[in-house]
Short mmCIF file of C-alpha atoms in Angstrom, two decimals:
data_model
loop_
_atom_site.label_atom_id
_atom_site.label_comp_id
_atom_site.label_asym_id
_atom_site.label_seq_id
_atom_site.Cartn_x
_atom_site.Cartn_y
_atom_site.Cartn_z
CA UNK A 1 14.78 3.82 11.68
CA UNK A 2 10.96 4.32 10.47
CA UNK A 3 8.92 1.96 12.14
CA UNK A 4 4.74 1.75 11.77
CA UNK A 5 3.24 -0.44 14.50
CA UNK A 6 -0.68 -2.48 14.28
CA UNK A 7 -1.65 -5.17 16.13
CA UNK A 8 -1.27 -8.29 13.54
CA UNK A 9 -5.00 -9.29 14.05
CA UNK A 10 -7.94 -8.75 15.65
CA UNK A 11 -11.67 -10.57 16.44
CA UNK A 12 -15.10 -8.41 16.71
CA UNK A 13 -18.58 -9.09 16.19
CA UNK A 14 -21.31 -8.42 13.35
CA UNK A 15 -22.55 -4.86 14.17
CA UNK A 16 -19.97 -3.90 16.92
CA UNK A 17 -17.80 -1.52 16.85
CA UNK A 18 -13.66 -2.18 16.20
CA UNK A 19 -11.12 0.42 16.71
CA UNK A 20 -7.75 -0.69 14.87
CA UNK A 21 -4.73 1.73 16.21
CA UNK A 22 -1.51 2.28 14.98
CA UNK A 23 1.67 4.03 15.75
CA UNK A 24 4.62 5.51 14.04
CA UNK A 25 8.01 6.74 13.90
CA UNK A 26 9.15 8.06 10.70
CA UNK A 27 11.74 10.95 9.90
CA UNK A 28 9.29 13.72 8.90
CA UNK A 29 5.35 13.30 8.81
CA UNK A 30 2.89 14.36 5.65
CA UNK A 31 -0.05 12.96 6.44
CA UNK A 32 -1.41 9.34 7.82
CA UNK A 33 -3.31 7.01 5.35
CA UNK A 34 -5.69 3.83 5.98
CA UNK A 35 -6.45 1.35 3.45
CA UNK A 36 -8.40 -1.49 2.93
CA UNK A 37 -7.37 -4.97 1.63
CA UNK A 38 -9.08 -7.86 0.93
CA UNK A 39 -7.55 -11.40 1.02
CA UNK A 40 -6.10 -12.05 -2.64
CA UNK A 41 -7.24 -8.03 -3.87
CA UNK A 42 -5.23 -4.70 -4.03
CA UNK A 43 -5.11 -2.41 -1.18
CA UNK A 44 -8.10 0.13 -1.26
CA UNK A 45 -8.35 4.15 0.03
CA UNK A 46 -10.29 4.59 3.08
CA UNK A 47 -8.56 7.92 4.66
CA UNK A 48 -6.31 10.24 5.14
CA UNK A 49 -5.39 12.69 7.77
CA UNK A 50 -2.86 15.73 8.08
CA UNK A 51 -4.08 17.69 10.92
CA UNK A 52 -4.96 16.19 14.81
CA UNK A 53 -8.36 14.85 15.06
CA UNK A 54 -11.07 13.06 13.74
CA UNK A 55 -12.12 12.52 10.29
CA UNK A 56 -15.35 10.96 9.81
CA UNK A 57 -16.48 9.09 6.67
CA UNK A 58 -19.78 6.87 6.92
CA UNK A 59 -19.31 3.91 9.27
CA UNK A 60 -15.75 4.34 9.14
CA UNK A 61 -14.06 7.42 11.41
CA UNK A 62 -9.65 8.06 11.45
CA UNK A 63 -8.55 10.15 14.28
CA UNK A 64 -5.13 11.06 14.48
CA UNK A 65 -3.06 12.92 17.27
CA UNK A 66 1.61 13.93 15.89
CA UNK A 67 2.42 14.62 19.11
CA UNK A 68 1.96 11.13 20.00
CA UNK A 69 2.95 9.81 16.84
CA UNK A 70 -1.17 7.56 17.02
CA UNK A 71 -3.72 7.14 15.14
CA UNK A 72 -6.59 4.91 15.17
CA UNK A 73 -9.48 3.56 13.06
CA UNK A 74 -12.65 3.28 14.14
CA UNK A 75 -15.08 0.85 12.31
CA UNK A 76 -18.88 1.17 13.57
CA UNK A 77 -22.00 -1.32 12.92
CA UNK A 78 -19.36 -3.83 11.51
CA UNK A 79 -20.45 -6.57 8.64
CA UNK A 80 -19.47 -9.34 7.32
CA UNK A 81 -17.62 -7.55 4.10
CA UNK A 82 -15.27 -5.60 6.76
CA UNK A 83 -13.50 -8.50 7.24
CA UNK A 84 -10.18 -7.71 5.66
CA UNK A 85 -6.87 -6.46 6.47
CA UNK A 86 -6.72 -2.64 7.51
CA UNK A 87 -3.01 -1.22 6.52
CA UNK A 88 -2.06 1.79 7.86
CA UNK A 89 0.74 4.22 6.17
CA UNK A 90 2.67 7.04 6.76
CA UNK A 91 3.89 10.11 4.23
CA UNK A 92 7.40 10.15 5.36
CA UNK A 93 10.12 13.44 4.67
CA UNK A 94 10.98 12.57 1.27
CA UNK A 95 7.19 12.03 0.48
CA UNK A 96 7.33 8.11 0.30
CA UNK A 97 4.78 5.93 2.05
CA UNK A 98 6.11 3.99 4.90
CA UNK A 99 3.56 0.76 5.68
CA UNK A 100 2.60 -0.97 8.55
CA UNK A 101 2.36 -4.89 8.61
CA UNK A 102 -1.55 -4.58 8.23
CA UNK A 103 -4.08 -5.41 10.75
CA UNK A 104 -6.55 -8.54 9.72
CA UNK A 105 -9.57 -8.34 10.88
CA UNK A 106 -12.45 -11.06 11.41
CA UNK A 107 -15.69 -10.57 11.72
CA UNK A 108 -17.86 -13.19 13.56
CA UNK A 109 -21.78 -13.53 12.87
CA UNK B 1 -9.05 -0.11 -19.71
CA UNK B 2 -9.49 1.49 -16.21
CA UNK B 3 -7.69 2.41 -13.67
CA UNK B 4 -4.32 0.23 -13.48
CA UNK B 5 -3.49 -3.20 -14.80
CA UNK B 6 -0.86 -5.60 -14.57
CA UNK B 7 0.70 -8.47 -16.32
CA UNK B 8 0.69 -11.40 -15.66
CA UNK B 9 -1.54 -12.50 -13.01
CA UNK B 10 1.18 -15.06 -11.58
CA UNK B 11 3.99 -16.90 -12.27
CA UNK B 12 6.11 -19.65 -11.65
CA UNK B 13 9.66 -18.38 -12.84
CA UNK B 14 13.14 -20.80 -13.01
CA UNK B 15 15.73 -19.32 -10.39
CA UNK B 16 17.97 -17.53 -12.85
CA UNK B 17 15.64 -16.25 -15.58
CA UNK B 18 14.69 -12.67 -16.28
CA UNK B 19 11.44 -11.45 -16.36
CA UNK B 20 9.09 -8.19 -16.71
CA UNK B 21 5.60 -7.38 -14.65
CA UNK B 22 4.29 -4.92 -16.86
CA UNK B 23 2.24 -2.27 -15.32
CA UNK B 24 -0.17 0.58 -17.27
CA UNK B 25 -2.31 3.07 -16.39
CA UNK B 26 -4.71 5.22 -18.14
CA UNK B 27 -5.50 7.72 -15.11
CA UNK B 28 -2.48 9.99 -16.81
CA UNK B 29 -0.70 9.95 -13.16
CA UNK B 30 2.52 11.39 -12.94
CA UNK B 31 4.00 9.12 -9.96
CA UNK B 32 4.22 5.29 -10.32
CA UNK B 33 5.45 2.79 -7.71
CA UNK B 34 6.07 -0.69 -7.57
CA UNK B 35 6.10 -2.59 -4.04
CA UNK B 36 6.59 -6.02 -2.83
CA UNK B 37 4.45 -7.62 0.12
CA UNK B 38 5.43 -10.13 1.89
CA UNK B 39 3.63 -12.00 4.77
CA UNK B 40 4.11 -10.46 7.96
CA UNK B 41 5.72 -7.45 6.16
CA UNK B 42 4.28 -3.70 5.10
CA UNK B 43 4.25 -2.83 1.61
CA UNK B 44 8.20 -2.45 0.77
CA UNK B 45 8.66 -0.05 -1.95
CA UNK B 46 11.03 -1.18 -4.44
CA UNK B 47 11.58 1.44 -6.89
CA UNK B 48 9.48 4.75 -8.21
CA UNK B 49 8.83 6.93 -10.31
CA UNK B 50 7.50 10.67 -9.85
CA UNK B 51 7.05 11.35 -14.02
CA UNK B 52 8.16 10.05 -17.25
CA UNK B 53 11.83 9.72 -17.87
CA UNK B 54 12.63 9.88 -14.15
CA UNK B 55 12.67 7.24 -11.83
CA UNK B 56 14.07 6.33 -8.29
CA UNK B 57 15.30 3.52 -5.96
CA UNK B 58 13.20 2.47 -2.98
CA UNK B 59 13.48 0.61 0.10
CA UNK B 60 14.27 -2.72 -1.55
CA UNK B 61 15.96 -2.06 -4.81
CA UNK B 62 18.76 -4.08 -5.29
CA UNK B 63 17.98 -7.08 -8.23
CA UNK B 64 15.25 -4.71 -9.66
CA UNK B 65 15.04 -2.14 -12.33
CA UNK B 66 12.81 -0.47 -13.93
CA UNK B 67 11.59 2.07 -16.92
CA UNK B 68 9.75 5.15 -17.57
CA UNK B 69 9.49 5.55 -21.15
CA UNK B 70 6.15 7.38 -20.92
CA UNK B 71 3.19 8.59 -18.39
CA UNK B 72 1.59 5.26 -18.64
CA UNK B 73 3.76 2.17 -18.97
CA UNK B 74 6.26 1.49 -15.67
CA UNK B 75 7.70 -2.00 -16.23
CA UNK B 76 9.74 -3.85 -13.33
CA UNK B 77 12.31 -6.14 -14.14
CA UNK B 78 14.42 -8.89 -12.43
CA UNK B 79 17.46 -9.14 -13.74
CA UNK B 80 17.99 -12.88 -12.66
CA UNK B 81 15.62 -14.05 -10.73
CA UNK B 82 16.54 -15.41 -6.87
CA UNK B 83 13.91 -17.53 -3.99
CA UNK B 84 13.82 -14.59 -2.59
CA UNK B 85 12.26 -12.81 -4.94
CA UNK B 86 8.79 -14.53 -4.17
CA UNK B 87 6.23 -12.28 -3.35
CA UNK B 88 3.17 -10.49 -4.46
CA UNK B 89 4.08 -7.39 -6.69
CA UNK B 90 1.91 -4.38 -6.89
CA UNK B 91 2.37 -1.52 -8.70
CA UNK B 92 0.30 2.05 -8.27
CA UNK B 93 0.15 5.38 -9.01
CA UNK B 94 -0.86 9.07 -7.69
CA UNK B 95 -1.61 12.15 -9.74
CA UNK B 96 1.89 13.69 -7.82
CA UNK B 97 3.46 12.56 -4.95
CA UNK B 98 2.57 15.11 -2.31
CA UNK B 99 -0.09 16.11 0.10
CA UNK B 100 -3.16 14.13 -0.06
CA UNK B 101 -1.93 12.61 -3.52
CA UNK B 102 -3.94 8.73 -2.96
CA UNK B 103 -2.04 5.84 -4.08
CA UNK B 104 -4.36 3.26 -6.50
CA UNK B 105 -3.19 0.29 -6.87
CA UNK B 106 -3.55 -2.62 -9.43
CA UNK B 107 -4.53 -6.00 -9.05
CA UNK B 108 -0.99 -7.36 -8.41
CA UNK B 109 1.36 -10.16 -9.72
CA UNK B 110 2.22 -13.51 -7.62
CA UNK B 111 5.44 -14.39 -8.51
CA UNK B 112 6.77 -17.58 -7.23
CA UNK B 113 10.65 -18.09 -7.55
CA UNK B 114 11.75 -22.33 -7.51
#
């Protein structure tokens, strides 16, 4: 079966840094999103990666690595507005998204 | 409008009774979707759609259907509506369905099934 693994909720401080990982198994792989929901909102685009390694954008970096079937977010200088729930998704075979449970994250002044 | 909407915002539906989320969007996507997320669950697709006049079933189909009359309308039905069928509804869309094609979503539809 496809299976997308987060941890279901993690604790960091104002202007740390979080890193928010994730692992898959899915028949076939076309590329590894992140998104961003807010309690009570729609999930929102953060990134997107096809290829091994590290895509930076802002405070917010995705790395991922197939072979190991990982990826990771990496939130830096955190704030209060980052709290949320960080979902991460995978572009299966047949081109559908397969999601993970969503890891919510708290922020603590 | 902008972007994708849905209708309505929530509901509180009679076990038995059939009802429509409506779902439009003006970005003239091709693909539409329409998942269900439940607490402690990922998105769960439930059927889709990858242009007008064609749609598909998705992880969770069974009591749903749904309609693709045109590039911007994608209504999801329930037939007769079960408990079980509680659950936030969103619906989105993506200029195609491959590569880096980003799904946007709309604002979603609580639906509460007594």
């Amino acid at each position: 079966g496809q299976n997308i693994d987060q941890p279901t909720e993690m604790t960091a401080t104002e202007g740390a840094i979080v890193q928010i990982n994730c692992t898959y198994q899915t028949s076939g792989f076309n590329g590894l999103f992140w998104y961003q929901q807010h309690a009570g909102e729609a999930p929102t685009f953060l990134s997107y990666n096809v290829l091994d390694g590290l895509e930076e954008k802002g405070r917010f970096s995705s790395f991922l690595s197939r072979s190991k079937g990982y990826s990771y977010l990496l939130l830096k200088e955190l704030q209060m507005k980052d709290s949320a729930s960080y979902l991460c998704a995978v572009r299966d075979s047949n081109y559908q998204l397969i999601w993970g449970a969503g890891t919510k994250l708290i922020i603590k002044p | 409008i902008a972007g994708i909407t849905q209708a309505p915002t929530s509901q509180i539906l009679a076990a038995g009774r059939r009802m429509t989320l409506r779902c439009t969007q003006d970005m003239r996507h091709n693909a539409m979707y329409w998942y269900r997320q439940d607490l402690g669950l990922g998105l769960r697709l439930i059927h889709y759609s990858n242009t007008a006049g064609t749609t598909g079933k998705g992880e969770v189909p069974d009591g749903y259907s749904v309609s693709r009359a045109n590039t911007d309308d994608f209504p999801l039905t329930l037939a007769s509506a079960v408990p079980s069928q509680t659950s936030v509804y969103f619906c989105a869309s993506s200029p195609g369905q491959g590569g880096q094609e980003t799904q946007y979503f709309g604002p979603g539809t609580r639906l509460l099934v007594l």
